[in-house]
Short mmCIF file of C-alpha atoms in Angstrom, two decimals:
data_model
loop_
_atom_site.label_atom_id
_atom_site.label_comp_id
_atom_site.label_asym_id
_atom_site.label_seq_id
_atom_site.Cartn_x
_atom_site.Cartn_y
_atom_site.Cartn_z
CA PHE A 1187 -103.03 -9.17 29.73
CA GLU A 1188 -103.63 -12.94 29.42
CA ARG A 1189 -103.12 -13.03 33.11
CA GLY A 1190 -105.75 -10.37 33.61
CA ILE A 1191 -106.11 -6.88 33.45
CA PRO A 1192 -103.72 -4.98 36.37
CA HIS A 1193 -106.15 -3.13 38.82
CA ILE A 1194 -104.41 0.46 37.96
CA LEU A 1195 -106.02 0.43 34.96
CA GLU A 1196 -109.91 -0.82 35.54
CA GLY A 1197 -111.96 1.80 34.50
CA GLY A 1198 -110.49 3.60 31.94
CA PRO A 1199 -111.39 3.15 28.38
CA THR A 1200 -110.58 0.08 26.23
CA VAL A 1201 -110.51 -1.25 22.35
CA ASN A 1202 -111.54 -4.35 21.64
CA GLY A 1203 -111.91 -5.45 25.21
CA LEU A 1204 -108.50 -4.36 26.09
CA PRO A 1205 -107.18 -0.87 27.58
CA LEU A 1206 -106.39 1.87 25.20
CA TRP A 1207 -103.41 3.09 27.01
CA PRO A 1208 -101.13 0.09 26.67
CA GLN A 1209 -102.21 -0.76 23.26
CA ILE A 1210 -101.18 2.77 22.00
CA TYR A 1211 -97.86 2.63 23.94
CA TYR A 1212 -96.76 -0.42 23.02
CA LEU A 1213 -97.69 0.27 19.14
CA MET A 1214 -95.62 3.71 19.48
CA ARG A 1215 -92.65 1.24 20.88
CA CYS A 1216 -92.98 -1.44 18.23
CA GLY A 1217 -92.74 1.60 16.03
CA PHE A 1218 -96.40 1.71 14.41
CA PRO A 1219 -97.44 5.68 15.34
CA ASP A 1220 -99.70 5.32 12.76
CA ALA A 1221 -101.90 2.53 14.15
CA ALA A 1222 -101.76 4.34 17.31
CA ALA A 1223 -102.87 7.13 16.21
CA ASP A 1224 -105.89 5.29 14.51
CA LEU A 1225 -106.61 3.35 17.79
CA ALA A 1226 -106.89 6.64 19.27
CA GLU A 1227 -108.93 7.99 17.20
CA GLN A 1228 -111.35 4.89 17.38
CA ALA A 1229 -111.56 5.76 20.93
CA LYS A 1230 -111.68 9.57 20.87
CA GLY A 1231 -115.14 9.65 22.65
CA GLN A 1232 -114.13 7.91 25.46
CA ILE A 1233 -110.79 10.25 25.64
CA GLU A 1234 -112.57 13.03 25.11
CA GLY A 1235 -114.80 12.13 27.75
CA GLU A 1236 -111.96 11.90 30.26
CA GLY A 1237 -111.49 15.75 29.43
CA GLY A 1238 -108.41 15.14 26.54
CA LEU A 1239 -107.94 15.84 22.84
CA PHE A 1240 -105.18 12.89 22.55
CA HIS A 1241 -106.43 11.88 19.25
CA HIS A 1242 -106.19 15.15 17.82
CA HIS A 1243 -102.49 15.46 19.57
CA ILE A 1244 -101.26 12.36 17.86
CA ARG A 1245 -102.66 12.35 14.68
CA GLN A 1246 -100.49 16.13 14.09
CA TYR A 1247 -97.54 14.43 15.67
CA VAL A 1248 -97.91 11.47 12.94
CA ASN A 1249 -98.20 13.83 10.02
CA SER A 1250 -95.55 15.89 10.86
CA GLY A 1251 -93.16 13.42 9.11
CA ASP A 1252 -90.20 12.37 10.91
CA SER A 1253 -89.95 15.99 12.92
CA ARG A 1254 -92.40 14.04 15.23
CA THR A 1255 -93.47 16.83 16.67
CA VAL A 1256 -96.99 19.07 17.55
CA SER A 1257 -97.22 22.60 17.44
CA SER A 1258 -97.11 25.24 20.17
CA GLY A 1259 -100.63 25.13 20.90
CA SER A 1260 -101.31 21.49 20.96
CA LEU A 1261 -98.32 21.11 23.16
CA GLY A 1262 -99.85 23.72 25.65
CA LYS A 1263 -103.11 21.99 25.72
CA LEU A 1264 -101.17 18.41 26.58
CA VAL A 1265 -99.32 19.99 29.11
CA GLN A 1266 -102.22 21.34 30.77
CA GLU A 1267 -104.32 18.34 30.45
CA TYR A 1268 -101.28 16.39 31.75
CA THR A 1269 -100.63 18.24 35.09
CA VAL A 1270 -104.40 18.83 35.91
CA GLN A 1271 -105.54 14.86 34.68
CA VAL A 1272 -103.03 12.84 33.45
CA ARG A 1273 -99.74 12.81 36.09
CA ARG A 1274 -102.29 12.38 39.22
CA GLY A 1275 -103.99 9.44 37.54
CA SER A 1276 -103.42 5.87 38.13
CA ASP A 1277 -102.46 4.90 34.81
CA PRO A 1278 -98.67 5.01 33.89
CA PHE A 1279 -98.99 4.09 30.27
CA ARG A 1280 -101.31 6.95 29.36
CA ARG A 1281 -98.67 9.18 31.13
CA VAL A 1282 -95.94 7.85 29.32
CA CYS A 1283 -97.82 8.45 26.20
CA TYR A 1284 -98.30 12.27 26.67
CA VAL A 1285 -94.76 12.45 27.53
CA LEU A 1286 -93.90 10.73 24.01
CA LEU A 1287 -95.69 13.43 22.15
CA ALA A 1288 -94.39 16.25 24.21
CA ARG A 1289 -91.08 15.15 24.00
CA MET A 1290 -89.87 17.65 26.90
CA GLU A 1291 -87.56 16.11 29.69
CA SER A 1292 -89.15 13.38 31.75
CA SER A 1293 -87.27 13.20 34.67
CA GLY A 1294 -86.53 14.96 37.74
CA ASP A 1295 -89.45 17.32 38.78
CA ASP A 1296 -90.00 18.42 35.14
CA THR A 1297 -93.54 19.98 33.98
CA MET A 1298 -93.48 16.21 31.82
CA SER A 1299 -92.00 14.11 34.15
CA LEU A 1300 -92.82 10.90 35.11
CA VAL A 1301 -94.05 9.26 38.20
CA GLU A 1302 -90.70 6.95 39.69
CA ASP A 1303 -92.66 3.90 39.85
CA ASP A 1304 -93.73 4.04 36.26
CA TYR A 1305 -89.97 3.15 35.17
CA HIS A 1306 -90.40 0.02 36.66
CA LEU A 1307 -92.95 -0.61 35.29
CA LEU A 1308 -92.68 0.27 32.18
CA PHE A 1309 -89.24 -0.53 31.12
CA ASN A 1310 -88.11 -3.80 31.48
CA SER A 1311 -84.70 -3.27 29.71
CA ILE A 1312 -81.93 -0.51 28.88
CA GLU A 1313 -83.50 -0.31 25.42
CA ASP A 1314 -87.06 0.42 26.58
CA TYR A 1315 -85.49 2.97 28.82
CA LEU A 1316 -83.27 4.57 25.74
CA TRP A 1317 -86.17 4.00 23.07
CA LEU A 1318 -87.86 6.20 25.43
CA ARG A 1319 -85.03 8.89 25.99
CA LEU A 1320 -84.20 9.02 22.74
CA ASN A 1321 -87.45 10.02 21.61
CA LEU A 1322 -87.78 12.55 23.94
CA VAL A 1323 -84.29 14.19 22.32
CA ARG A 1324 -84.80 17.36 20.71
CA GLU A 1325 -82.10 19.02 19.51
CA ASP A 1326 -84.06 22.26 17.76
CA SER A 1327 -86.34 24.52 18.65
CA ARG A 1328 -88.88 24.01 16.20
CA GLY A 1329 -92.64 22.33 16.86
CA SER A 1330 -92.52 20.89 20.12
CA GLY A 1331 -91.14 23.10 22.85
CA ALA A 1332 -91.11 26.59 20.66
CA GLY A 1333 -91.26 29.78 22.50
CA LEU A 1334 -92.14 29.23 26.15
CA ASN A 1335 -91.20 25.52 26.91
CA THR A 1336 -87.57 25.51 24.84
CA GLY A 1337 -85.48 25.24 28.06
CA LYS A 1338 -87.72 21.85 28.77
CA ARG A 1339 -86.27 20.09 25.91
CA LEU A 1340 -84.30 17.06 26.18
CA LEU A 1341 -80.84 17.36 24.43
CA LEU A 1342 -79.07 14.23 23.44
CA ARG A 1343 -75.95 15.55 25.05
CA LYS A 1344 -77.66 14.98 28.34
CA VAL A 1345 -78.49 11.45 27.66
CA GLN A 1346 -74.90 10.70 26.70
CA GLU A 1347 -74.06 12.12 29.96
CA GLU A 1348 -76.42 9.99 31.86
CA VAL A 1349 -75.18 6.66 29.74
CA LEU A 1350 -71.54 8.07 30.53
CA SER A 1351 -72.15 8.45 34.47
CA PHE A 1352 -73.44 4.98 34.38
CA GLY A 1353 -70.02 3.93 32.85
CA SER A 1354 -69.19 0.37 31.69
CA ALA A 1355 -69.58 -1.26 34.78
CA HIS A 1356 -73.20 -0.78 35.13
CA PHE A 1357 -73.96 -2.68 31.49
CA ASP A 1358 -70.58 -4.86 31.94
CA PRO A 1359 -70.20 -5.66 35.19
CA LYS A 1360 -68.12 -8.57 34.70
CA GLY A 1361 -66.03 -7.45 31.71
CA ASP A 1362 -67.52 -10.27 29.44
CA ARG A 1363 -70.34 -8.39 27.40
CA SER A 1364 -68.29 -5.61 25.87
CA PHE A 1365 -70.83 -5.30 23.61
CA GLN A 1366 -73.94 -4.34 25.93
CA TYR A 1367 -72.03 -0.95 26.90
CA VAL A 1368 -70.61 -0.66 23.16
CA HIS A 1369 -74.50 -1.18 21.97
CA VAL A 1370 -75.94 1.77 24.58
CA LEU A 1371 -73.08 3.99 23.47
CA LEU A 1372 -73.97 3.65 19.89
CA LEU A 1373 -77.75 4.16 20.33
CA THR A 1374 -76.62 6.90 21.93
CA CYS A 1375 -74.47 8.63 18.85
CA GLN A 1376 -71.01 8.07 20.95
CA TYR A 1377 -68.96 6.23 18.69
CA LYS A 1378 -65.38 7.48 19.48
CA ALA A 1379 -66.32 6.19 23.09
CA ALA A 1380 -67.47 2.70 21.56
CA LEU A 1381 -64.58 2.13 19.80
CA GLU A 1382 -62.41 3.11 22.73
CA TYR A 1383 -63.59 0.50 24.74
CA MET A 1384 -64.21 -2.27 22.40
CA SER A 1385 -60.27 -1.61 21.29
CA ARG A 1386 -59.88 -2.01 25.23
CA SER A 1387 -61.63 -4.52 26.35
CA SER A 1388 -60.28 -8.27 26.95
CA SER A 1389 -63.65 -9.51 25.89
CA ALA A 1390 -64.19 -7.57 22.75
CA ASP A 1391 -62.84 -9.53 19.38
CA LEU A 1392 -60.50 -7.30 17.44
CA THR A 1393 -62.07 -8.08 13.99
CA ASP A 1394 -65.31 -6.85 15.41
CA THR A 1395 -63.52 -3.88 16.55
CA ALA A 1396 -61.85 -3.15 13.08
CA HIS A 1397 -64.79 -3.68 10.85
CA LEU A 1398 -67.00 -1.34 13.12
CA ALA A 1399 -64.55 1.14 13.00
CA LEU A 1400 -64.13 0.98 9.21
CA ALA A 1401 -68.08 1.23 8.98
CA MET A 1402 -68.57 4.17 10.93
CA TYR A 1403 -65.96 5.90 9.22
CA TYR A 1404 -67.54 5.17 5.93
CA TYR A 1405 -70.13 6.72 7.09
CA GLY A 1406 -68.57 9.92 8.49
CA LEU A 1407 -69.57 8.72 12.35
CA VAL A 1408 -65.76 8.73 13.00
CA GLU A 1409 -62.62 10.53 11.81
CA ALA A 1410 -59.56 8.93 10.89
CA GLY A 1411 -57.40 10.75 13.40
CA GLU A 1412 -53.79 11.98 13.16
CA ALA A 1413 -51.47 9.68 10.61
CA PRO A 1414 -49.99 6.50 11.96
CA LEU A 1415 -47.35 6.24 14.42
CA ASP A 1416 -43.50 6.08 12.96
CA GLU A 1417 -42.76 2.89 11.69
CA LYS A 1418 -39.95 2.37 14.24
CA GLU A 1419 -42.79 2.87 17.29
CA SER A 1420 -46.00 0.31 17.86
CA PRO A 1421 -49.26 1.07 17.29
CA ARG A 1422 -51.33 2.39 20.89
CA LEU A 1423 -54.48 2.06 19.47
CA ASP A 1424 -54.86 6.14 20.05
CA THR A 1425 -56.03 6.45 16.54
CA LEU A 1426 -58.28 4.05 14.07
CA PRO A 1427 -55.66 3.72 11.44
CA GLU A 1428 -53.79 2.33 14.75
CA LEU A 1429 -56.29 0.36 15.07
CA ILE A 1430 -56.54 -1.51 11.67
CA TRP A 1431 -53.02 -1.82 11.47
CA ARG A 1432 -52.82 -4.05 14.60
CA TYR A 1433 -56.13 -5.96 13.02
CA VAL A 1434 -53.91 -6.38 9.49
CA LYS A 1435 -51.00 -7.21 11.29
CA GLU A 1436 -52.71 -10.31 12.19
CA PHE A 1437 -52.69 -11.61 8.59
CA SER A 1438 -50.60 -9.01 6.75
CA ARG A 1439 -47.47 -11.48 5.87
CA PRO A 1440 -49.67 -14.43 4.41
CA TYR A 1441 -51.72 -12.19 2.72
CA PRO A 1442 -50.22 -9.20 2.17
CA ARG A 1443 -53.02 -8.24 -0.69
CA GLU A 1444 -56.08 -8.07 1.40
CA ALA A 1445 -54.03 -5.85 3.97
CA ALA A 1446 -53.62 -3.62 1.33
CA MET A 1447 -57.12 -3.48 0.48
CA TYR A 1448 -58.02 -2.35 4.31
CA MET A 1449 -55.67 0.71 3.66
CA PHE A 1450 -57.34 1.71 0.53
CA LEU A 1451 -60.54 2.32 2.53
CA PHE A 1452 -58.66 5.55 3.79
CA ARG A 1453 -59.73 8.30 1.77
CA ASP A 1454 -56.79 10.94 2.55
CA SER A 1455 -54.13 10.01 0.56
CA ILE A 1456 -51.32 10.76 3.10
CA LEU A 1457 -52.80 8.59 5.84
CA ARG A 1458 -53.18 5.76 3.26
CA HIS A 1459 -49.53 6.73 1.74
CA SER A 1460 -48.33 5.89 5.18
CA LEU A 1461 -49.99 2.87 5.97
CA LEU A 1462 -49.00 1.25 2.43
CA ARG A 1463 -45.39 2.15 3.49
CA MET A 1464 -45.44 0.30 6.47
CA LEU A 1465 -47.51 -2.70 5.25
CA MET A 1466 -44.60 -3.07 2.53
CA LEU A 1467 -41.31 -2.76 5.36
CA ASP A 1468 -43.27 -4.89 8.10
CA THR A 1469 -44.19 -7.59 5.79
CA GLY A 1470 -41.19 -7.81 3.37
CA GLU A 1471 -43.59 -9.31 0.51
CA TYR A 1472 -42.50 -6.13 -2.14
CA ASP A 1473 -43.49 -7.96 -5.41
CA ALA A 1474 -46.84 -9.40 -4.28
CA ILE A 1475 -47.72 -5.41 -2.82
CA VAL A 1476 -45.94 -3.36 -5.50
CA GLY A 1477 -45.67 -6.17 -8.34
CA SER A 1478 -43.31 -4.06 -10.73
CA THR A 1479 -43.61 -0.57 -12.70
CA LYS A 1480 -41.14 -1.51 -15.32
CA SER A 1481 -42.11 -1.39 -18.90
CA ASP A 1482 -41.20 -4.95 -19.40
CA ALA A 1483 -42.53 -6.75 -16.19
CA GLN A 1484 -45.61 -9.13 -16.33
CA ARG A 1485 -46.10 -9.08 -12.19
CA LYS A 1486 -49.07 -7.08 -11.15
CA GLY A 1487 -49.12 -6.34 -7.35
CA ALA A 1488 -51.72 -5.03 -5.08
CA LEU A 1489 -50.96 -1.46 -5.67
CA ASP A 1490 -51.78 -2.00 -9.48
CA GLU A 1491 -54.90 -3.70 -8.69
CA LEU A 1492 -56.13 -1.18 -6.25
CA TRP A 1493 -54.61 1.85 -7.39
CA GLN A 1494 -57.58 3.19 -9.89
CA TYR A 1495 -59.71 3.59 -6.53
CA SER A 1496 -57.38 5.93 -4.86
CA GLY A 1497 -57.84 8.68 -7.87
CA GLU A 1498 -54.30 9.20 -7.78
CA PRO A 1499 -52.16 9.57 -10.81
CA VAL A 1500 -49.90 6.27 -11.68
CA GLU A 1501 -47.16 8.73 -10.89
CA ALA A 1502 -48.08 8.93 -7.37
CA LYS A 1503 -47.83 5.03 -7.04
CA ASN A 1504 -43.76 5.37 -7.93
CA LEU A 1505 -42.99 8.24 -5.42
CA LEU A 1506 -44.95 6.26 -2.69
CA ILE A 1507 -42.56 2.90 -3.24
CA ALA A 1508 -40.05 5.34 -3.36
CA SER A 1509 -40.59 6.73 -0.44
CA ALA A 1510 -40.94 3.00 1.55
CA ALA A 1511 -37.42 2.58 0.04
CA GLU A 1512 -36.04 5.79 1.30
CA ALA A 1513 -37.43 5.10 4.81
CA ALA A 1514 -36.11 1.83 4.77
CA ASP A 1515 -32.52 3.18 3.67
CA ASN A 1516 -33.23 5.30 6.52
CA ASN A 1517 -33.69 2.78 8.92
CA GLY A 1518 -30.68 0.65 7.72
CA ASP A 1519 -32.28 -1.93 6.06
CA ARG A 1520 -30.54 -1.85 2.60
CA ASP A 1521 -31.97 -4.97 1.77
CA ALA A 1522 -35.56 -3.51 1.24
CA ALA A 1523 -34.43 -0.45 0.02
CA LEU A 1524 -32.90 -1.86 -2.90
CA ALA A 1525 -35.77 -4.30 -3.65
CA LEU A 1526 -37.99 -1.30 -3.71
CA TYR A 1527 -35.86 0.86 -5.20
CA ALA A 1528 -35.64 -1.59 -8.23
CA LEU A 1529 -38.79 -2.06 -8.14
CA CYS A 1530 -40.31 1.25 -8.94
CA GLY A 1531 -37.75 1.46 -11.61
CA GLU A 1532 -35.13 3.86 -9.29
CA GLU A 1533 -31.79 2.20 -10.62
CA GLU A 1534 -29.83 5.28 -9.96
CA ARG A 1535 -30.92 5.15 -6.32
CA VAL A 1536 -29.84 1.39 -6.32
CA THR A 1537 -26.66 1.87 -7.62
CA SER A 1538 -25.84 4.63 -5.11
CA ILE A 1539 -26.43 2.17 -2.09
CA LEU A 1540 -25.06 -0.38 -3.40
CA LEU A 1541 -21.88 1.70 -4.01
CA HIS A 1542 -21.98 2.52 -0.40
CA VAL A 1543 -22.57 -1.10 0.89
CA LEU A 1544 -19.65 -2.00 -1.40
CA SER A 1545 -17.22 0.55 0.11
CA ALA A 1546 -18.04 0.18 3.58
CA GLN A 1547 -17.46 -4.01 2.70
CA LEU A 1548 -14.32 -3.70 0.65
CA LEU A 1549 -11.84 -4.92 3.39
CA GLY A 1550 -14.00 -6.95 5.13
CA PRO A 1551 -14.01 -10.78 5.30
CA ASN A 1552 -14.98 -12.78 2.84
CA ASN A 1553 -18.51 -14.09 4.42
CA ASP A 1554 -21.41 -14.84 2.90
CA GLY A 1555 -22.94 -11.19 3.57
CA LYS A 1556 -20.25 -10.07 1.25
CA ARG A 1557 -20.73 -12.60 -1.41
CA LYS A 1558 -24.29 -11.69 -1.20
CA ILE A 1559 -23.93 -7.96 -1.66
CA LEU A 1560 -21.61 -9.11 -4.47
CA ARG A 1561 -23.75 -10.96 -6.36
CA ARG A 1562 -26.55 -8.15 -6.36
CA ALA A 1563 -24.20 -5.94 -7.66
CA GLU A 1564 -23.26 -7.83 -10.18
CA GLU A 1565 -26.67 -8.40 -11.15
CA HIS A 1566 -27.51 -4.93 -11.32
CA ARG A 1567 -24.36 -4.06 -13.51
CA ARG A 1568 -25.73 -6.68 -16.39
CA THR A 1569 -29.52 -4.95 -15.90
CA VAL A 1570 -27.48 -1.40 -16.34
CA GLN A 1571 -25.52 -2.55 -19.15
CA ASN A 1572 -28.88 -4.29 -20.92
CA SER A 1573 -30.46 -0.93 -20.25
CA SER A 1574 -28.79 1.95 -22.08
CA GLY A 1575 -29.26 5.13 -20.64
CA ILE A 1576 -30.81 3.78 -17.38
CA ILE A 1577 -27.88 5.84 -15.60
CA ARG A 1578 -27.82 9.24 -16.69
CA ASP A 1579 -25.06 10.21 -13.51
CA ALA A 1580 -22.08 9.29 -15.54
CA LYS A 1581 -19.77 10.07 -12.48
CA LEU A 1582 -22.07 7.61 -10.44
CA GLU A 1583 -21.87 4.75 -13.21
CA ARG A 1584 -18.08 4.91 -13.20
CA SER A 1585 -17.46 4.82 -9.26
CA PHE A 1586 -19.81 1.82 -9.59
CA SER A 1587 -18.04 -0.24 -12.22
CA THR A 1588 -14.63 1.17 -10.85
CA LEU A 1589 -15.40 -0.12 -7.12
CA LEU A 1590 -16.43 -3.81 -8.50
CA ASN A 1591 -13.10 -4.06 -10.66
CA LEU A 1592 -11.56 -3.10 -7.15
CA TYR A 1593 -13.16 -6.00 -5.33
CA LYS A 1594 -11.60 -8.25 -8.82
CA PHE A 1595 -8.41 -6.54 -7.65
CA PHE A 1596 -8.80 -7.37 -3.78
CA ASN A 1597 -10.08 -11.12 -4.31
CA LEU A 1598 -7.01 -11.83 -6.51
CA LYS A 1599 -4.81 -10.22 -4.23
CA GLU A 1600 -6.30 -12.26 -0.71
CA SER A 1601 -5.56 -15.17 -3.11
CA GLY A 1602 -1.96 -14.83 -3.62
CA LYS A 1603 -2.36 -14.08 -7.21
CA PHE A 1604 -0.41 -11.15 -7.18
CA SER A 1605 0.43 -10.51 -10.63
CA GLN A 1606 -2.73 -10.80 -11.77
CA ALA A 1607 -4.21 -8.11 -9.34
CA TRP A 1608 -1.28 -5.84 -10.48
CA GLU A 1609 -2.38 -6.29 -14.02
CA THR A 1610 -6.24 -5.96 -13.09
CA ILE A 1611 -5.32 -2.41 -11.37
CA LYS A 1612 -3.17 -1.18 -14.15
CA GLN A 1613 -5.70 -1.94 -16.11
CA LEU A 1614 -8.58 0.21 -14.17
CA ASN A 1615 -5.89 3.11 -14.84
CA ILE A 1616 -6.63 4.65 -11.89
CA LEU A 1617 -3.09 4.69 -9.92
CA PRO A 1618 -0.38 6.55 -11.91
CA THR A 1619 2.27 3.94 -13.00
CA ARG A 1620 5.08 6.88 -14.68
CA ASP A 1621 5.88 9.99 -12.88
CA ASP A 1622 4.06 11.85 -15.52
CA GLN A 1623 1.09 10.66 -14.79
CA LEU A 1624 1.34 11.68 -10.85
CA ILE A 1625 -0.23 15.10 -11.23
CA GLN A 1626 -3.31 13.78 -13.55
CA LYS A 1627 -3.88 11.18 -11.09
CA ALA A 1628 -3.84 13.16 -7.84
CA VAL A 1629 -6.58 15.82 -9.28
CA GLU A 1630 -8.75 12.22 -10.33
CA TRP A 1631 -8.56 10.94 -6.80
CA LYS A 1632 -8.85 14.47 -5.24
CA ASP A 1633 -12.20 15.70 -2.90
CA GLY A 1634 -14.92 16.65 -5.34
CA SER A 1635 -13.38 14.75 -8.08
CA ARG A 1636 -15.39 14.60 -11.59
CA ASP A 1637 -14.40 11.32 -12.13
CA LEU A 1638 -15.50 9.58 -9.00
CA ASN A 1639 -17.54 9.90 -5.82
CA GLU A 1640 -16.13 9.59 -2.22
CA ASP A 1641 -17.26 5.98 -2.15
CA VAL A 1642 -14.33 5.66 -4.36
CA THR A 1643 -11.88 8.00 -3.41
CA ASP A 1644 -12.38 7.39 0.29
CA ARG A 1645 -10.39 4.22 -0.35
CA ILE A 1646 -7.80 5.45 -2.26
CA GLY A 1647 -5.00 4.74 0.80
CA ASP A 1648 -6.56 1.19 0.80
CA ILE A 1649 -5.88 0.79 -2.26
CA LEU A 1650 -2.68 2.38 -2.66
CA VAL A 1651 -1.52 -0.07 0.11
CA ALA A 1652 -2.49 -3.19 -1.39
CA ALA A 1653 -1.21 -2.02 -4.55
CA MET A 1654 2.53 -1.80 -2.74
CA GLU A 1655 2.00 -5.34 -1.09
CA CYS A 1656 1.45 -7.05 -4.59
CA LEU A 1657 4.63 -5.18 -6.18
CA ALA A 1658 6.53 -6.29 -2.36
CA GLU A 1659 5.54 -9.78 -3.41
CA MET A 1660 6.28 -9.48 -6.75
CA TYR A 1661 9.71 -8.23 -5.77
CA SER A 1662 10.18 -10.97 -3.43
CA SER A 1663 9.10 -13.58 -5.98
CA GLU A 1664 11.70 -12.45 -8.39
CA ARG A 1665 14.57 -12.03 -6.00
CA ARG A 1666 14.08 -15.58 -5.03
CA ARG A 1667 15.01 -16.67 -9.06
CA SER A 1668 17.98 -18.13 -9.81
CA SER A 1669 20.39 -15.15 -10.93
CA ALA A 1670 20.67 -17.52 -14.14
CA GLN A 1671 17.18 -17.08 -15.14
CA GLY A 1672 18.03 -13.44 -14.69
CA GLY A 1673 14.97 -10.83 -13.33
CA ALA A 1674 17.38 -7.61 -12.35
CA GLU A 1675 15.36 -5.80 -15.11
CA VAL A 1676 12.01 -7.02 -13.77
CA ARG A 1677 12.86 -6.28 -10.15
CA THR A 1678 14.04 -2.45 -11.21
CA GLU A 1679 10.52 -2.25 -12.67
CA ILE A 1680 8.73 -3.63 -9.73
CA LYS A 1681 10.63 -0.81 -7.66
CA ALA A 1682 10.09 1.88 -10.38
CA TYR A 1683 6.19 1.43 -9.86
CA ALA A 1684 6.79 1.46 -6.01
CA ARG A 1685 8.41 4.53 -6.12
CA VAL A 1686 5.80 6.48 -8.21
CA LEU A 1687 3.39 5.52 -5.73
CA VAL A 1688 5.11 6.42 -2.64
CA ASN A 1689 5.71 9.83 -4.37
CA PHE A 1690 1.58 9.73 -5.54
CA ALA A 1691 0.88 9.15 -1.62
CA GLY A 1692 2.90 11.84 -0.60
CA ILE A 1693 1.34 14.46 -3.23
CA LEU A 1694 -2.21 13.09 -1.94
CA GLN A 1695 -1.11 14.15 1.42
CA LEU A 1696 -2.90 11.03 2.63
CA PRO A 1697 -2.69 10.03 6.51
CA SER A 1698 0.52 9.53 8.13
CA ASP A 1699 0.12 5.96 8.65
CA VAL A 1700 -0.65 5.36 4.81
CA SER A 1701 2.40 7.03 3.75
CA ALA A 1702 4.61 4.89 6.05
CA LYS A 1703 3.19 1.68 5.18
CA THR A 1704 4.19 2.81 1.41
CA ILE A 1705 7.29 4.17 2.27
CA ARG A 1706 8.38 0.75 4.70
CA ILE A 1707 7.41 -1.36 1.68
CA GLU A 1708 9.74 0.17 -0.78
CA VAL A 1709 12.27 0.21 1.92
CA LEU A 1710 11.86 -3.89 2.36
CA MET A 1711 12.55 -3.82 -1.76
CA SER A 1712 15.90 -1.91 -1.48
#
């Protein structure tokens, strides 16, 4: 107006020397409908002189509170005034003021529609256009539009469809202003669509996307969706959890505690547990995340600090850690499984895994991997020995101890210390050394033995052959001695041991190659 009053506004009502209707419109556009009503009241004489009651209608509109409606009677008068006088007039601001109060569809050929040129004159930005459309939206039929005019309501769904029909190409044509389109989607309550667009836009920052998503989730504007993908798969950003997972993976290894905090923002315990499991297994930072649940431990992890906010009992934390250990074991990551089971005090599960690995590597090469698992097993044995009753399964405990001693036996044998190896196996008392022990030892070694589990019993063939090889080496050593030194009695004793073991192999009905090896070794002693 500093540049002059447009000719289309000349001759209309004025207040303070300026056209009335633009002032009312801009007061409403800026969020001051009360001031707009006061201004209309000042000009009521001029308004009535034009044959209208707008000052009365806007006061009713303001007094309706948050509903921002007028009564059916006032609406009828508004529509009549608009149809007879306003729509055909030259003042676009007067038209839009009436449309705002009526809150009816303003596009097309509807009763309260604006003239096409009005949009170009009044709305200089998408924000202006959306402000008008959203101010006209009315989801219920109470107040304005009741009765006959219910069908003229502008529903939010239609505004949403308009925005989607324009598409991202209209609001972000170059693909470098993703938030412009996101802003429009948010204003029209299309929260999921906004997140989907941001998550796929090359110009959108993942940090912004993740935190916007969490804020909307916190206020209930979007749902968390299904549980995240299986640990073996890679996130596809199809759900909110997957979006957050993609974000935290950027810093989860150096800052696992901070990453865990994001998981606790999810209200659903199943979803939260799934994400925390993935975090443990992906980072391997078990001490930082889990800490220790052992009573004598001093370390605290992120779970210890954050669990109070989950509303779950402490026992659920141990179950979560155990489930992560189980997942690691199922995926073949034994190191992770051992660490996690130990951290949650599941020493029997630690024993079971170690037993299985030790059994598999019993005859393997003496490499770093084998030495590492053996050190881990010895450390675990000391832990078990120092904590009475920590393993309640006697069969498991005996099997574990037996297998560790078998490692000692095989190491002595591989080192050429055959006599020491034989004494070690004798002290274990797992093989018969006399004929009267054959049946008893066979019962102990048979499948389903109450004394040893299959990780040990499955190795009986290897143990028998190794023991026979020790006896053969001992026999050869004795035979090489000079007759002056004697040794016939010792050789006879060694052959007697060998005969017992050959008979033992026959009683156990071991594979034919095992029996053949034991017999061949015995023959070599003859």
